[in-house]
Short mmCIF file of C-alpha atoms in Angstrom, two decimals:
data_model
loop_
_atom_site.label_atom_id
_atom_site.label_comp_id
_atom_site.label_asym_id
_atom_site.label_seq_id
_atom_site.Cartn_x
_atom_site.Cartn_y
_atom_site.Cartn_z
CA MET A 97 31.14 -21.05 -12.70
CA ALA A 98 27.77 -20.43 -14.36
CA SER A 99 27.37 -24.07 -14.89
CA ASP A 100 27.45 -25.02 -11.61
CA ARG A 101 24.64 -22.78 -10.26
CA PRO A 102 20.92 -24.08 -10.45
CA ALA A 103 18.61 -23.23 -13.01
CA PHE A 104 16.62 -19.87 -13.17
CA TRP A 105 13.21 -20.30 -11.45
CA ASN A 106 9.98 -19.74 -13.56
CA PRO A 107 7.35 -19.16 -11.04
CA ALA A 108 4.57 -19.23 -13.84
CA GLU A 109 5.70 -22.85 -13.82
CA GLN A 110 4.83 -23.07 -9.68
CA GLY A 111 1.08 -22.61 -10.21
CA THR A 112 -0.39 -20.04 -8.06
CA ALA A 113 1.01 -18.88 -4.75
CA PRO A 114 -0.94 -20.82 -1.57
CA ALA A 115 -2.43 -17.75 0.26
CA LEU A 116 -2.05 -19.50 4.00
CA ALA A 117 1.79 -20.11 3.00
CA LYS A 118 2.40 -16.29 2.85
CA LEU A 119 3.66 -14.48 6.28
CA SER A 120 4.10 -10.75 6.75
CA ALA A 121 6.69 -8.89 8.40
CA PRO A 122 5.44 -5.53 9.37
CA ALA A 123 8.91 -4.12 9.32
CA ALA A 124 9.96 -5.25 6.10
CA ALA A 125 7.69 -2.68 4.71
CA ARG A 126 8.94 0.00 6.82
CA ASN A 127 12.46 -0.67 6.16
CA ARG A 128 13.10 -2.41 2.56
CA ASP A 129 13.40 1.01 1.18
CA ALA A 130 15.91 2.54 3.17
CA ILE A 131 17.66 -1.11 2.64
CA LEU A 132 17.33 -1.03 -0.87
CA ALA A 133 19.19 2.29 -1.16
CA ILE A 134 22.30 0.99 0.57
CA LEU A 135 22.17 -2.43 -1.61
CA ARG A 136 21.85 0.02 -4.85
CA GLU A 137 25.37 1.48 -3.52
CA ILE A 138 26.89 -1.72 -2.67
CA LEU A 139 25.68 -4.29 -4.72
CA PRO A 140 27.71 -5.14 -8.06
CA ALA A 141 25.70 -4.41 -11.62
CA GLN A 142 25.11 -8.24 -12.14
CA GLY A 143 26.02 -11.25 -10.16
CA LEU A 144 24.31 -13.87 -7.63
CA VAL A 145 23.10 -12.36 -4.19
CA LEU A 146 22.55 -14.87 -1.48
CA GLU A 147 20.62 -13.64 1.16
CA VAL A 148 20.80 -15.25 4.44
CA ALA A 149 17.65 -16.02 6.46
CA SER A 150 15.16 -14.59 4.17
CA GLY A 151 11.97 -15.21 6.89
CA SER A 152 9.00 -14.14 4.99
CA GLY A 153 10.29 -13.30 1.70
CA GLU A 154 9.24 -10.21 1.33
CA HIS A 155 12.60 -8.37 1.20
CA VAL A 156 13.93 -10.61 -1.50
CA VAL A 157 10.92 -9.72 -3.77
CA HIS A 158 11.55 -6.12 -3.23
CA PHE A 159 15.10 -6.15 -4.00
CA ALA A 160 14.64 -8.31 -7.07
CA ARG A 161 12.37 -6.36 -8.48
CA SER A 162 14.29 -3.30 -8.25
CA LEU A 163 17.32 -4.69 -9.00
CA PRO A 164 16.78 -6.86 -12.14
CA GLY A 165 20.13 -7.15 -13.16
CA LEU A 166 21.01 -9.33 -9.90
CA VAL A 167 19.78 -12.90 -9.68
CA PHE A 168 18.72 -13.31 -5.86
CA GLN A 169 19.27 -16.72 -4.04
CA PRO A 170 16.82 -16.37 -0.75
CA SER A 171 17.41 -19.21 2.16
CA ASP A 172 16.29 -19.90 5.32
CA PRO A 173 16.28 -22.95 7.59
CA SER A 174 12.71 -22.64 8.39
CA PRO A 175 10.32 -24.85 5.99
CA GLN A 176 7.52 -22.32 7.07
CA ALA A 177 9.70 -19.64 5.85
CA ARG A 178 10.68 -21.09 2.74
CA ALA A 179 6.80 -21.73 2.01
CA SER A 180 6.20 -18.39 2.56
CA ILE A 181 9.40 -17.25 0.51
CA ALA A 182 7.97 -19.19 -2.34
CA ALA A 183 4.18 -18.04 -2.10
CA TRP A 184 5.83 -14.38 -2.62
CA VAL A 185 7.72 -14.95 -5.52
CA VAL A 186 4.80 -16.95 -7.39
CA GLU A 187 2.76 -14.17 -6.50
CA ALA A 188 5.05 -11.44 -7.84
CA ASP A 189 5.88 -13.26 -10.88
CA ILE A 190 9.66 -12.37 -10.60
CA ALA A 191 12.15 -14.41 -12.95
CA ASN A 192 15.62 -13.43 -11.16
CA ILE A 193 14.71 -15.33 -7.78
CA ARG A 194 15.92 -18.71 -7.01
CA PRO A 195 13.93 -21.33 -5.43
CA PRO A 196 14.69 -20.80 -1.39
CA LEU A 197 17.34 -22.98 0.13
CA ALA A 198 17.28 -24.87 3.11
CA LEU A 199 20.35 -23.61 4.84
CA ASP A 200 21.07 -22.78 8.77
CA ALA A 201 23.76 -20.09 8.98
CA SER A 202 25.55 -22.13 11.68
CA ALA A 203 26.00 -25.20 9.64
CA ALA A 204 29.21 -26.70 8.78
CA ALA A 205 28.99 -27.19 5.44
CA TRP A 206 26.68 -24.38 3.03
CA PRO A 207 25.52 -25.10 -0.21
CA ASP A 208 28.24 -24.39 -2.97
CA ILE A 209 26.61 -21.72 -4.96
CA ALA A 210 29.21 -19.10 -5.38
CA PRO A 211 27.91 -15.76 -4.64
CA ASP A 212 29.00 -12.54 -5.93
CA ALA A 213 27.64 -10.77 -2.65
CA VAL A 214 26.07 -11.81 0.49
CA ILE A 215 23.14 -10.12 2.35
CA CYS A 216 21.69 -10.84 5.95
CA ILE A 217 18.76 -8.58 7.46
CA ASN A 218 17.70 -8.81 10.68
CA MET A 219 19.30 -12.51 12.02
CA VAL A 220 22.69 -12.06 14.14
CA HIS A 221 20.38 -11.00 17.07
CA ILE A 222 17.40 -13.41 17.05
CA ALA A 223 20.15 -16.29 16.98
CA PRO A 224 23.16 -18.07 18.46
CA TRP A 225 26.26 -16.43 18.44
CA SER A 226 27.12 -19.22 16.17
CA ALA A 227 24.85 -18.30 13.55
CA ALA A 228 26.89 -15.24 12.96
CA GLU A 229 30.11 -17.21 13.30
CA GLY A 230 29.01 -19.47 10.38
CA LEU A 231 28.07 -16.37 8.33
CA PHE A 232 31.01 -14.67 8.29
CA ARG A 233 33.52 -18.03 7.74
CA HIS A 234 31.13 -19.04 5.27
CA ALA A 235 31.08 -15.77 3.54
CA GLY A 236 34.49 -15.21 3.93
CA GLU A 237 35.58 -18.42 2.27
CA GLY A 238 32.85 -17.85 -0.46
CA LEU A 239 33.32 -14.10 -1.62
CA ALA A 240 35.95 -13.03 -3.68
CA ALA A 241 37.91 -10.11 -2.82
CA GLY A 242 36.27 -6.63 -2.83
CA ALA A 243 32.86 -8.32 -2.41
CA PRO A 244 30.43 -7.22 0.05
CA LEU A 245 29.03 -9.29 2.92
CA TYR A 246 25.98 -6.69 4.13
CA LEU A 247 24.15 -6.80 7.48
CA TYR A 248 21.34 -4.95 8.90
CA GLY A 249 19.67 -4.39 12.12
CA PRO A 250 20.08 -2.89 15.81
CA PHE A 251 23.74 -3.38 17.36
CA LYS A 252 25.46 -2.60 20.57
CA ARG A 253 28.20 0.28 19.88
CA PRO A 254 31.34 0.98 22.15
CA ASP A 255 30.86 4.03 24.88
CA CYS A 256 27.67 4.59 23.25
CA PRO A 257 24.53 3.73 25.59
CA LEU A 258 21.68 1.99 24.04
CA GLU A 259 18.21 3.73 22.85
CA PRO A 260 15.70 2.71 25.58
CA SER A 261 13.61 1.07 22.72
CA ASN A 262 16.80 -0.91 21.75
CA ALA A 263 17.60 -1.68 25.29
CA ALA A 264 13.92 -3.19 25.96
CA PHE A 265 14.15 -5.11 22.64
CA ASP A 266 17.48 -6.59 23.74
CA ALA A 267 16.27 -7.49 27.49
CA SER A 268 13.03 -9.23 25.82
CA LEU A 269 15.16 -10.93 23.66
CA ARG A 270 17.28 -12.42 26.15
CA GLU A 271 14.19 -13.40 27.96
CA ARG A 272 12.94 -15.50 25.48
CA ASP A 273 16.22 -17.25 24.86
CA PRO A 274 19.79 -16.18 26.60
CA GLN A 275 21.45 -17.14 23.24
CA TRP A 276 20.04 -14.00 21.67
CA GLY A 277 20.15 -10.24 21.78
CA LEU A 278 21.38 -7.31 20.41
CA ARG A 279 25.43 -7.88 19.42
CA ASP A 280 28.20 -5.64 20.06
CA LEU A 281 29.72 -4.13 16.81
CA SER A 282 33.08 -4.43 18.13
CA ALA A 283 32.59 -8.39 18.42
CA ILE A 284 30.98 -8.70 14.99
CA SER A 285 33.90 -6.51 13.50
CA ALA A 286 36.72 -8.77 15.17
CA LEU A 287 34.62 -11.53 14.17
CA ALA A 288 34.39 -10.09 10.22
CA GLU A 289 38.42 -9.11 10.36
CA ALA A 290 38.90 -12.92 11.62
CA SER A 291 37.23 -14.05 8.37
CA GLY A 292 39.25 -12.18 5.77
CA PHE A 293 36.88 -8.96 6.28
CA ALA A 294 37.43 -5.09 6.21
CA ALA A 295 36.28 -2.86 9.00
CA PRO A 296 32.48 -2.04 8.20
CA GLU A 297 31.20 0.89 6.18
CA ILE A 298 28.44 1.77 8.65
CA ALA A 299 25.32 3.88 7.82
CA GLU A 300 22.85 5.00 10.06
CA MET A 301 19.06 3.69 9.47
CA PRO A 302 15.93 4.51 10.94
CA ALA A 303 14.74 3.37 14.02
CA ASN A 304 18.10 3.16 15.51
CA ASN A 305 19.27 0.06 13.28
CA LEU A 306 22.68 0.34 11.43
CA SER A 307 23.70 -0.75 8.01
CA LEU A 308 27.16 -2.87 7.78
CA THR A 309 29.16 -3.21 4.82
CA PHE A 310 31.89 -5.58 5.26
CA ARG A 311 34.14 -5.65 2.07
CA LYS A 312 36.00 -9.18 1.45
CA ARG A 313 40.00 -8.48 1.63
#
């Protein structure tokens, strides 16, 4: 119910954004419009969108500005990322973004916010597999039938060799942390099915990335 949700955030009440708090991810500027084009097709006209692993906050600001009928709830387990999200939102002066939540995808419990959609960009390959498990489990429990869970990033596909850039990226991730690395699309799809989602709608994206839209059954 709407009454159970946090009040809207008024950036004007937050003061001036601290410049040093703002993080910047160059990839966000490169891929945000391609992702937005997909979101325009899959998101409802109105409702609450939970973004898991919001990172710097640049994506959520761009999406909220472009989709004013929706309310966005950013989240990230990192205090530094949450400070950056807050700084970007204050600077942009956008009212349809809520204060960032401290949310770890792999946590046993998530905040009770009843989202109408969940989006997660470039997370599952730079986190342990337990984060993907938590993402699908909690999204499956919280979304209504037909609601979307959207993922963006590089994935391994059956019977399809990795592009050289993605192979190098995968190797570098696994060198940094053995629990990281590009995920098999078949494993992600199986996880989704076990969590109550239909097979993904797949869209090819720039720079050898994929958009995956899972609908709750």
